[in-house]
Amino acid sequence: AFNKVLPPDLSEALSKANTIGAPDSSATTDLIGAPVKALSPFNHRLRSLSHDPLLGFLFGIWDMINGTCTIINDGQIETFPSTKGATEGNIFQLFGRMFGHLLSDVNAPSASGNRGMGLPAPFMGILRMFEGIPVGDSNFGRQIEYMYLKGYDFRQFVTTSIPMTIMEVMIRAFYVVKQIKVNNASFGETIIDTLPTQLNPRFRMMLALAYGTSSAVNAGKIYVTQNILNANYASWLGLAWNGVHALKWALYDKHMKLWGGIEDKEIKELEMTVEKINQLEARAILLPS
């Protein structure tokens, strides 16, 4: 599918037209003062934060301006000067270059013409910072790199996102129907409750539970098969995102909203009491002495 949308010749043309210089350093020899095994042509897109589909627009533009390359090394974010130097252009030109370059790397072929290692999944590179978490005889950071080198890149992420997208659409549909049929809510109001920017907290809880169930099943599959490549990264990413927001609502926002309502009610009652006192005082002044 990706070969139809981004064929190798188009990827190559985009790459040549959108060179980004320093952030595209692909070997340790391109970096000044970097450790020997900091980068290689095989892992540079994972280790270099300029190649993250989202973080790349931040780190990539920063590195183009400064002639540096920001990588994850030994569980830390480190920035090294690059022999490729800075890239000239205003912020809009650099943004365009960054977009074009990332697009060229989505379906980038290898030097031998085979399926190369394209862009990593969002935030996958920065997960290498968690090298302190043991996973069997290895650690979490190394497992992430193993997944990437075995082909778990942005293309695989998009593929595993399909069932998660279907799940979210179905949950939204059921939620809308229930709110309209059971709670007599309006269609427009219910739709707004399911928009990503204005999620109803209860609907967020539903999403967190759905992603939690999906991730639990996926964890079981990984354990049974003993193969980390069976991980559904999209499911775990959805669990982390919705889970954090759901917990924040349950442990903090809900209580603040409750006490905020109580506070507003008490303030109104005090205001009414003060107003009554003022009225009584005004009447008292009018009484004959």
mmCIF file of C-alpha atoms in Angstrom:
data_model
loop_
_atom_site.group_PDB
_atom_site.id
_atom_site.type_symbol
_atom_site.label_atom_id
_atom_site.label_comp_id
_atom_site.label_asym_id
_atom_site.label_seq_id
_atom_site.Cartn_x
_atom_site.Cartn_y
_atom_site.Cartn_z
ATOM 1 C CA ALA A 1 0.000 0.000 0.000
ATOM 2 C CA PHE A 2 2.793 2.417 0.879
ATOM 3 C CA ASN A 3 4.566 1.614 -2.389
ATOM 4 C CA LYS A 4 1.519 2.935 -4.256
ATOM 5 C CA VAL A 5 1.275 6.147 -2.228
ATOM 6 C CA LEU A 6 5.017 6.761 -1.822
ATOM 7 C CA PRO A 7 6.887 4.715 -4.458
ATOM 8 C CA PRO A 8 10.693 4.497 -4.066
ATOM 9 C CA ASP A 9 11.366 6.961 -6.898
ATOM 10 C CA LEU A 10 9.107 9.576 -5.282
ATOM 11 C CA SER A 11 10.776 9.009 -1.893
ATOM 12 C CA GLU A 12 14.174 9.490 -3.507
ATOM 13 C CA ALA A 13 13.046 12.691 -5.247
ATOM 14 C CA LEU A 14 11.631 14.092 -2.000
ATOM 15 C CA SER A 15 14.856 13.238 -0.178
ATOM 16 C CA LYS A 16 17.016 15.058 -2.728
ATOM 17 C CA ALA A 17 14.722 18.098 -2.775
ATOM 18 C CA ASN A 18 14.526 18.333 1.029
ATOM 19 C CA THR A 19 18.008 17.845 2.407
ATOM 20 C CA ILE A 20 18.248 18.839 6.074
ATOM 21 C CA GLY A 21 21.983 18.544 6.676
ATOM 22 C CA ALA A 22 23.129 17.981 10.264
ATOM 23 C CA PRO A 23 19.954 16.328 11.633
ATOM 24 C CA ASP A 24 20.278 13.665 8.926
ATOM 25 C CA SER A 25 23.697 12.488 10.149
ATOM 26 C CA SER A 26 23.661 8.727 9.665
ATOM 27 C CA ALA A 27 26.985 7.612 11.127
ATOM 28 C CA THR A 28 29.137 8.386 14.154
ATOM 29 C CA THR A 29 31.803 9.813 11.825
ATOM 30 C CA ASP A 30 29.355 12.622 10.956
ATOM 31 C CA LEU A 31 29.264 13.737 14.601
ATOM 32 C CA ILE A 32 31.987 15.585 16.476
ATOM 33 C CA GLY A 33 32.835 14.096 19.861
ATOM 34 C CA ALA A 34 30.187 11.345 19.765
ATOM 35 C CA PRO A 35 30.802 7.829 21.146
ATOM 36 C CA VAL A 36 31.897 5.207 18.623
ATOM 37 C CA LYS A 37 28.547 3.373 18.379
ATOM 38 C CA ALA A 38 26.255 6.393 18.739
ATOM 39 C CA LEU A 39 24.787 6.124 15.216
ATOM 40 C CA SER A 40 24.752 3.792 12.258
ATOM 41 C CA PRO A 41 22.980 3.791 8.884
ATOM 42 C CA PHE A 42 20.629 1.133 10.288
ATOM 43 C CA ASN A 43 19.468 2.893 13.463
ATOM 44 C CA HIS A 44 20.016 6.595 12.822
ATOM 45 C CA ARG A 45 16.344 7.310 12.123
ATOM 46 C CA LEU A 46 15.377 5.748 15.458
ATOM 47 C CA ARG A 47 18.158 7.301 17.536
ATOM 48 C CA SER A 48 17.998 10.743 15.947
ATOM 49 C CA LEU A 49 15.041 12.672 17.382
ATOM 50 C CA SER A 50 14.801 14.739 14.201
ATOM 51 C CA HIS A 51 13.258 11.662 12.542
ATOM 52 C CA ASP A 52 10.412 11.260 14.989
ATOM 53 C CA PRO A 53 7.137 11.900 13.072
ATOM 54 C CA LEU A 54 6.062 14.455 15.706
ATOM 55 C CA LEU A 55 9.119 15.469 17.735
ATOM 56 C CA GLY A 56 11.082 15.791 14.498
ATOM 57 C CA PHE A 57 9.540 19.183 13.765
ATOM 58 C CA LEU A 58 10.957 20.474 17.061
ATOM 59 C CA PHE A 59 14.366 18.797 17.239
ATOM 60 C CA GLY A 60 14.887 18.731 13.476
ATOM 61 C CA ILE A 61 14.400 22.471 12.965
ATOM 62 C CA TRP A 62 16.486 23.213 16.074
ATOM 63 C CA ASP A 63 19.331 21.028 14.761
ATOM 64 C CA MET A 64 19.139 22.522 11.250
ATOM 65 C CA ILE A 65 19.543 26.001 12.695
ATOM 66 C CA ASN A 66 22.446 25.022 14.959
ATOM 67 C CA GLY A 67 24.215 22.482 12.739
ATOM 68 C CA THR A 68 23.797 19.756 15.343
ATOM 69 C CA CYS A 69 22.247 16.315 15.687
ATOM 70 C CA THR A 70 20.223 15.364 18.775
ATOM 71 C CA ILE A 71 20.218 11.665 19.585
ATOM 72 C CA ILE A 72 19.322 9.236 22.360
ATOM 73 C CA ASN A 73 22.546 7.737 23.697
ATOM 74 C CA ASP A 74 22.909 5.592 26.827
ATOM 75 C CA GLY A 75 19.428 6.548 27.948
ATOM 76 C CA GLN A 76 20.031 10.304 27.641
ATOM 77 C CA ILE A 77 19.259 13.047 25.130
ATOM 78 C CA GLU A 78 22.572 14.333 23.798
ATOM 79 C CA THR A 79 23.359 16.913 21.119
ATOM 80 C CA PHE A 80 26.531 16.781 19.029
ATOM 81 C CA PRO A 81 27.885 19.163 16.378
ATOM 82 C CA SER A 82 27.771 17.670 12.899
ATOM 83 C CA THR A 83 30.269 17.915 10.063
ATOM 84 C CA LYS A 84 27.294 18.598 7.753
ATOM 85 C CA GLY A 85 26.831 22.063 9.248
ATOM 86 C CA ALA A 86 23.750 24.266 9.609
ATOM 87 C CA THR A 87 20.975 24.621 7.020
ATOM 88 C CA GLU A 88 20.078 28.087 5.785
ATOM 89 C CA GLY A 89 16.522 29.363 5.514
ATOM 90 C CA ASN A 90 13.761 30.983 7.537
ATOM 91 C CA ILE A 91 11.589 29.036 9.933
ATOM 92 C CA PHE A 92 8.907 28.366 7.315
ATOM 93 C CA GLN A 93 11.430 27.076 4.788
ATOM 94 C CA LEU A 94 13.018 24.816 7.404
ATOM 95 C CA PHE A 95 9.589 23.532 8.425
ATOM 96 C CA GLY A 96 8.831 22.705 4.779
ATOM 97 C CA ARG A 97 12.180 20.960 4.388
ATOM 98 C CA MET A 98 11.561 18.962 7.544
ATOM 99 C CA PHE A 99 8.122 17.876 6.375
ATOM 100 C CA GLY A 100 9.405 16.865 2.955
ATOM 101 C CA HIS A 101 12.320 14.946 4.420
ATOM 102 C CA LEU A 102 10.150 13.056 6.927
ATOM 103 C CA LEU A 103 7.753 12.197 4.118
ATOM 104 C CA SER A 104 10.637 10.857 2.020
ATOM 105 C CA ASP A 105 11.721 8.585 4.882
ATOM 106 C CA VAL A 106 8.312 6.991 5.488
ATOM 107 C CA ASN A 107 8.823 4.408 2.747
ATOM 108 C CA ALA A 108 12.543 4.813 2.170
ATOM 109 C CA PRO A 109 14.153 1.798 0.438
ATOM 110 C CA SER A 110 17.473 0.369 1.580
ATOM 111 C CA ALA A 111 20.675 0.812 -0.414
ATOM 112 C CA SER A 112 20.152 -2.667 -1.874
ATOM 113 C CA GLY A 113 16.636 -1.762 -2.977
ATOM 114 C CA ASN A 114 14.842 -3.788 -0.299
ATOM 115 C CA ARG A 115 12.346 -2.510 2.254
ATOM 116 C CA GLY A 116 14.459 -0.151 4.321
ATOM 117 C CA MET A 117 13.925 0.988 7.881
ATOM 118 C CA GLY A 118 11.706 4.045 7.562
ATOM 119 C CA LEU A 119 10.546 6.537 10.128
ATOM 120 C CA PRO A 120 10.018 5.145 13.618
ATOM 121 C CA ALA A 121 6.575 5.206 15.184
ATOM 122 C CA PRO A 122 5.759 8.416 17.130
ATOM 123 C CA PHE A 123 7.831 8.753 20.342
ATOM 124 C CA MET A 124 9.469 5.377 19.687
ATOM 125 C CA GLY A 125 12.963 6.843 19.661
ATOM 126 C CA ILE A 126 12.557 8.672 22.940
ATOM 127 C CA LEU A 127 11.463 5.406 24.598
ATOM 128 C CA ARG A 128 15.079 4.323 24.310
ATOM 129 C CA MET A 129 15.690 6.561 27.312
ATOM 130 C CA PHE A 130 14.199 3.807 29.502
ATOM 131 C CA GLU A 131 17.226 1.551 29.269
ATOM 132 C CA GLY A 132 17.162 1.195 33.052
ATOM 133 C CA ILE A 133 14.043 -0.988 32.911
ATOM 134 C CA PRO A 134 15.095 -4.650 32.686
ATOM 135 C CA VAL A 135 13.295 -6.915 30.208
ATOM 136 C CA GLY A 136 14.533 -10.479 30.623
ATOM 137 C CA ASP A 137 18.227 -10.537 29.753
ATOM 138 C CA SER A 138 17.913 -7.204 27.965
ATOM 139 C CA ASN A 139 16.362 -3.823 28.800
ATOM 140 C CA PHE A 140 13.435 -1.789 27.534
ATOM 141 C CA GLY A 141 15.530 0.564 25.378
ATOM 142 C CA ARG A 142 17.265 -2.290 23.585
ATOM 143 C CA GLN A 143 13.951 -4.041 22.998
ATOM 144 C CA ILE A 144 12.615 -0.894 21.315
ATOM 145 C CA GLU A 145 15.639 -0.798 19.012
ATOM 146 C CA TYR A 146 15.286 -4.524 18.311
ATOM 147 C CA MET A 147 11.666 -3.956 17.256
ATOM 148 C CA TYR A 148 12.689 -1.142 14.925
ATOM 149 C CA LEU A 149 15.544 -3.072 13.324
ATOM 150 C CA LYS A 150 13.161 -5.978 12.706
ATOM 151 C CA GLY A 151 10.794 -3.751 10.741
ATOM 152 C CA TYR A 152 8.516 -2.219 13.390
ATOM 153 C CA ASP A 153 8.527 1.308 11.965
ATOM 154 C CA PHE A 154 5.932 3.958 11.071
ATOM 155 C CA ARG A 155 4.405 1.732 8.384
ATOM 156 C CA GLN A 156 3.806 -1.037 10.906
ATOM 157 C CA PHE A 157 2.408 1.535 13.340
ATOM 158 C CA VAL A 158 -0.130 2.701 10.758
ATOM 159 C CA THR A 159 -1.130 -0.907 10.083
ATOM 160 C CA THR A 160 -1.666 -1.706 13.782
ATOM 161 C CA SER A 161 -3.582 1.566 14.186
ATOM 162 C CA ILE A 162 -6.367 0.329 11.893
ATOM 163 C CA PRO A 163 -8.090 -1.929 14.474
ATOM 164 C CA MET A 164 -7.669 0.797 17.112
ATOM 165 C CA THR A 165 -9.328 3.311 14.797
ATOM 166 C CA ILE A 166 -12.234 0.917 14.155
ATOM 167 C CA MET A 167 -12.587 0.419 17.927
ATOM 168 C CA GLU A 168 -12.746 4.168 18.576
ATOM 169 C CA VAL A 169 -15.318 4.714 15.824
ATOM 170 C CA MET A 170 -17.529 1.922 17.204
ATOM 171 C CA ILE A 171 -17.285 3.230 20.788
ATOM 172 C CA ARG A 172 -18.218 6.715 19.612
ATOM 173 C CA ALA A 173 -21.178 5.363 17.651
ATOM 174 C CA PHE A 174 -22.495 3.338 20.609
ATOM 175 C CA TYR A 175 -21.978 6.293 22.962
ATOM 176 C CA VAL A 176 -23.927 8.663 20.703
ATOM 177 C CA VAL A 177 -26.804 6.201 20.282
ATOM 178 C CA LYS A 178 -27.023 5.558 24.034
ATOM 179 C CA GLN A 179 -26.942 9.247 24.952
ATOM 180 C CA ILE A 180 -29.722 10.026 22.473
ATOM 181 C CA LYS A 181 -31.940 7.011 23.201
ATOM 182 C CA VAL A 182 -31.450 6.635 26.980
ATOM 183 C CA ASN A 183 -30.554 10.114 28.209
ATOM 184 C CA ASN A 184 -32.490 12.133 25.591
ATOM 185 C CA ALA A 185 -29.379 14.140 24.734
ATOM 186 C CA SER A 186 -29.186 16.106 21.496
ATOM 187 C CA PHE A 187 -27.164 14.696 18.607
ATOM 188 C CA GLY A 188 -24.973 17.797 18.312
ATOM 189 C CA GLU A 189 -24.146 17.919 22.012
ATOM 190 C CA THR A 190 -23.300 14.215 22.062
ATOM 191 C CA ILE A 191 -21.042 14.486 19.024
ATOM 192 C CA ILE A 192 -19.144 17.336 20.702
ATOM 193 C CA ASP A 193 -18.619 15.084 23.746
ATOM 194 C CA THR A 194 -16.674 12.655 21.534
ATOM 195 C CA LEU A 195 -14.439 15.201 19.753
ATOM 196 C CA PRO A 196 -10.743 14.728 20.607
ATOM 197 C CA THR A 197 -10.385 18.351 21.718
ATOM 198 C CA GLN A 198 -13.513 18.339 23.920
ATOM 199 C CA LEU A 199 -13.857 14.785 25.214
ATOM 200 C CA ASN A 200 -16.433 14.250 27.901
ATOM 201 C CA PRO A 201 -14.546 12.881 30.976
ATOM 202 C CA ARG A 202 -16.848 9.863 31.183
ATOM 203 C CA PHE A 203 -16.275 9.106 27.520
ATOM 204 C CA ARG A 204 -12.533 9.437 28.152
ATOM 205 C CA MET A 205 -12.921 6.791 30.864
ATOM 206 C CA MET A 206 -14.604 4.519 28.322
ATOM 207 C CA LEU A 207 -11.702 4.971 25.901
ATOM 208 C CA ALA A 208 -9.159 4.306 28.655
ATOM 209 C CA LEU A 209 -10.963 1.078 29.612
ATOM 210 C CA ALA A 210 -11.190 0.000 25.961
ATOM 211 C CA TYR A 211 -7.489 0.615 25.359
ATOM 212 C CA GLY A 212 -6.694 -1.050 28.683
ATOM 213 C CA THR A 213 -8.577 -4.179 27.627
ATOM 214 C CA SER A 214 -6.910 -4.191 24.217
ATOM 215 C CA SER A 215 -3.451 -3.733 25.756
ATOM 216 C CA ALA A 216 -4.076 -6.477 28.335
ATOM 217 C CA VAL A 217 -4.978 -8.918 25.557
ATOM 218 C CA ASN A 218 -1.905 -7.810 23.613
ATOM 219 C CA ALA A 219 0.298 -8.281 26.694
ATOM 220 C CA GLY A 220 -1.022 -11.836 26.980
ATOM 221 C CA LYS A 221 -0.191 -12.474 23.332
ATOM 222 C CA ILE A 222 3.353 -11.159 23.802
ATOM 223 C CA TYR A 223 3.820 -13.346 26.883
ATOM 224 C CA VAL A 224 2.492 -16.508 25.245
ATOM 225 C CA THR A 225 4.457 -16.074 22.024
ATOM 226 C CA GLN A 226 7.516 -14.599 23.789
ATOM 227 C CA ASN A 227 7.823 -12.241 20.831
ATOM 228 C CA ILE A 228 7.978 -8.472 21.396
ATOM 229 C CA LEU A 229 7.221 -7.959 17.696
ATOM 230 C CA ASN A 230 3.606 -8.891 18.454
ATOM 231 C CA ALA A 231 3.245 -5.678 20.455
ATOM 232 C CA ASN A 232 0.487 -3.358 19.266
ATOM 233 C CA TYR A 233 2.237 -0.045 19.759
ATOM 234 C CA ALA A 234 -0.867 1.935 18.805
ATOM 235 C CA SER A 235 -2.863 0.231 21.575
ATOM 236 C CA TRP A 236 -0.255 0.969 24.242
ATOM 237 C CA LEU A 237 0.095 4.545 23.043
ATOM 238 C CA GLY A 238 -3.676 5.001 23.260
ATOM 239 C CA LEU A 239 -3.713 3.489 26.757
ATOM 240 C CA ALA A 240 -0.972 5.846 27.942
ATOM 241 C CA TRP A 241 -2.645 8.943 26.474
ATOM 242 C CA ASN A 242 -6.205 8.231 27.584
ATOM 243 C CA GLY A 243 -5.167 6.557 30.823
ATOM 244 C CA VAL A 244 -3.224 9.581 32.060
ATOM 245 C CA HIS A 245 -6.119 11.938 31.284
ATOM 246 C CA ALA A 246 -8.674 9.570 32.833
ATOM 247 C CA LEU A 247 -6.622 9.238 36.035
ATOM 248 C CA LYS A 248 -6.145 12.984 36.208
ATOM 249 C CA TRP A 249 -9.912 13.456 35.988
ATOM 250 C CA ALA A 250 -10.686 10.739 38.549
ATOM 251 C CA LEU A 251 -8.069 11.796 41.089
ATOM 252 C CA TYR A 252 -7.992 15.585 40.679
ATOM 253 C CA ASP A 253 -10.276 17.339 38.186
ATOM 254 C CA LYS A 254 -13.503 15.667 39.344
ATOM 255 C CA HIS A 255 -12.884 16.659 42.953
ATOM 256 C CA MET A 256 -11.845 20.177 42.014
ATOM 257 C CA LYS A 257 -15.039 20.557 39.977
ATOM 258 C CA LEU A 258 -17.107 19.268 42.932
ATOM 259 C CA TRP A 259 -15.478 21.577 45.470
ATOM 260 C CA GLY A 260 -15.529 24.407 42.952
ATOM 261 C CA GLY A 261 -19.312 24.004 42.680
ATOM 262 C CA ILE A 262 -19.664 23.911 46.469
ATOM 263 C CA GLU A 263 -17.494 27.016 46.759
ATOM 264 C CA ASP A 264 -19.581 28.903 44.197
ATOM 265 C CA LYS A 265 -22.767 27.928 46.027
ATOM 266 C CA GLU A 266 -21.396 29.079 49.386
ATOM 267 C CA ILE A 267 -20.190 32.365 47.919
ATOM 268 C CA LYS A 268 -23.644 33.046 46.464
ATOM 269 C CA GLU A 269 -25.251 32.262 49.832
ATOM 270 C CA LEU A 270 -22.830 34.624 51.590
ATOM 271 C CA GLU A 271 -23.538 37.334 49.037
ATOM 272 C CA MET A 272 -27.282 36.912 49.610
ATOM 273 C CA THR A 273 -26.777 37.079 53.391
ATOM 274 C CA VAL A 274 -24.683 40.234 53.123
ATOM 275 C CA GLU A 275 -27.323 41.777 50.846
ATOM 276 C CA LYS A 276 -30.058 40.988 53.413
ATOM 277 C CA ILE A 277 -27.943 42.523 56.191
ATOM 278 C CA ASN A 278 -27.445 45.665 54.099
ATOM 279 C CA GLN A 279 -31.192 45.884 53.480
ATOM 280 C CA LEU A 280 -31.913 45.511 57.203
ATOM 281 C CA GLU A 281 -29.313 48.167 57.972
ATOM 282 C CA ALA A 282 -30.912 50.532 55.476
ATOM 283 C CA ARG A 283 -34.328 49.972 57.073
ATOM 284 C CA ALA A 284 -32.907 50.490 60.549
ATOM 285 C CA ILE A 285 -31.570 53.889 59.549
ATOM 286 C CA LEU A 286 -35.078 54.960 58.500
ATOM 287 C CA LEU A 287 -36.602 54.053 61.876
ATOM 288 C CA PRO A 288 -37.355 57.003 64.208
ATOM 289 C CA SER A 289 -34.769 57.436 66.942
#
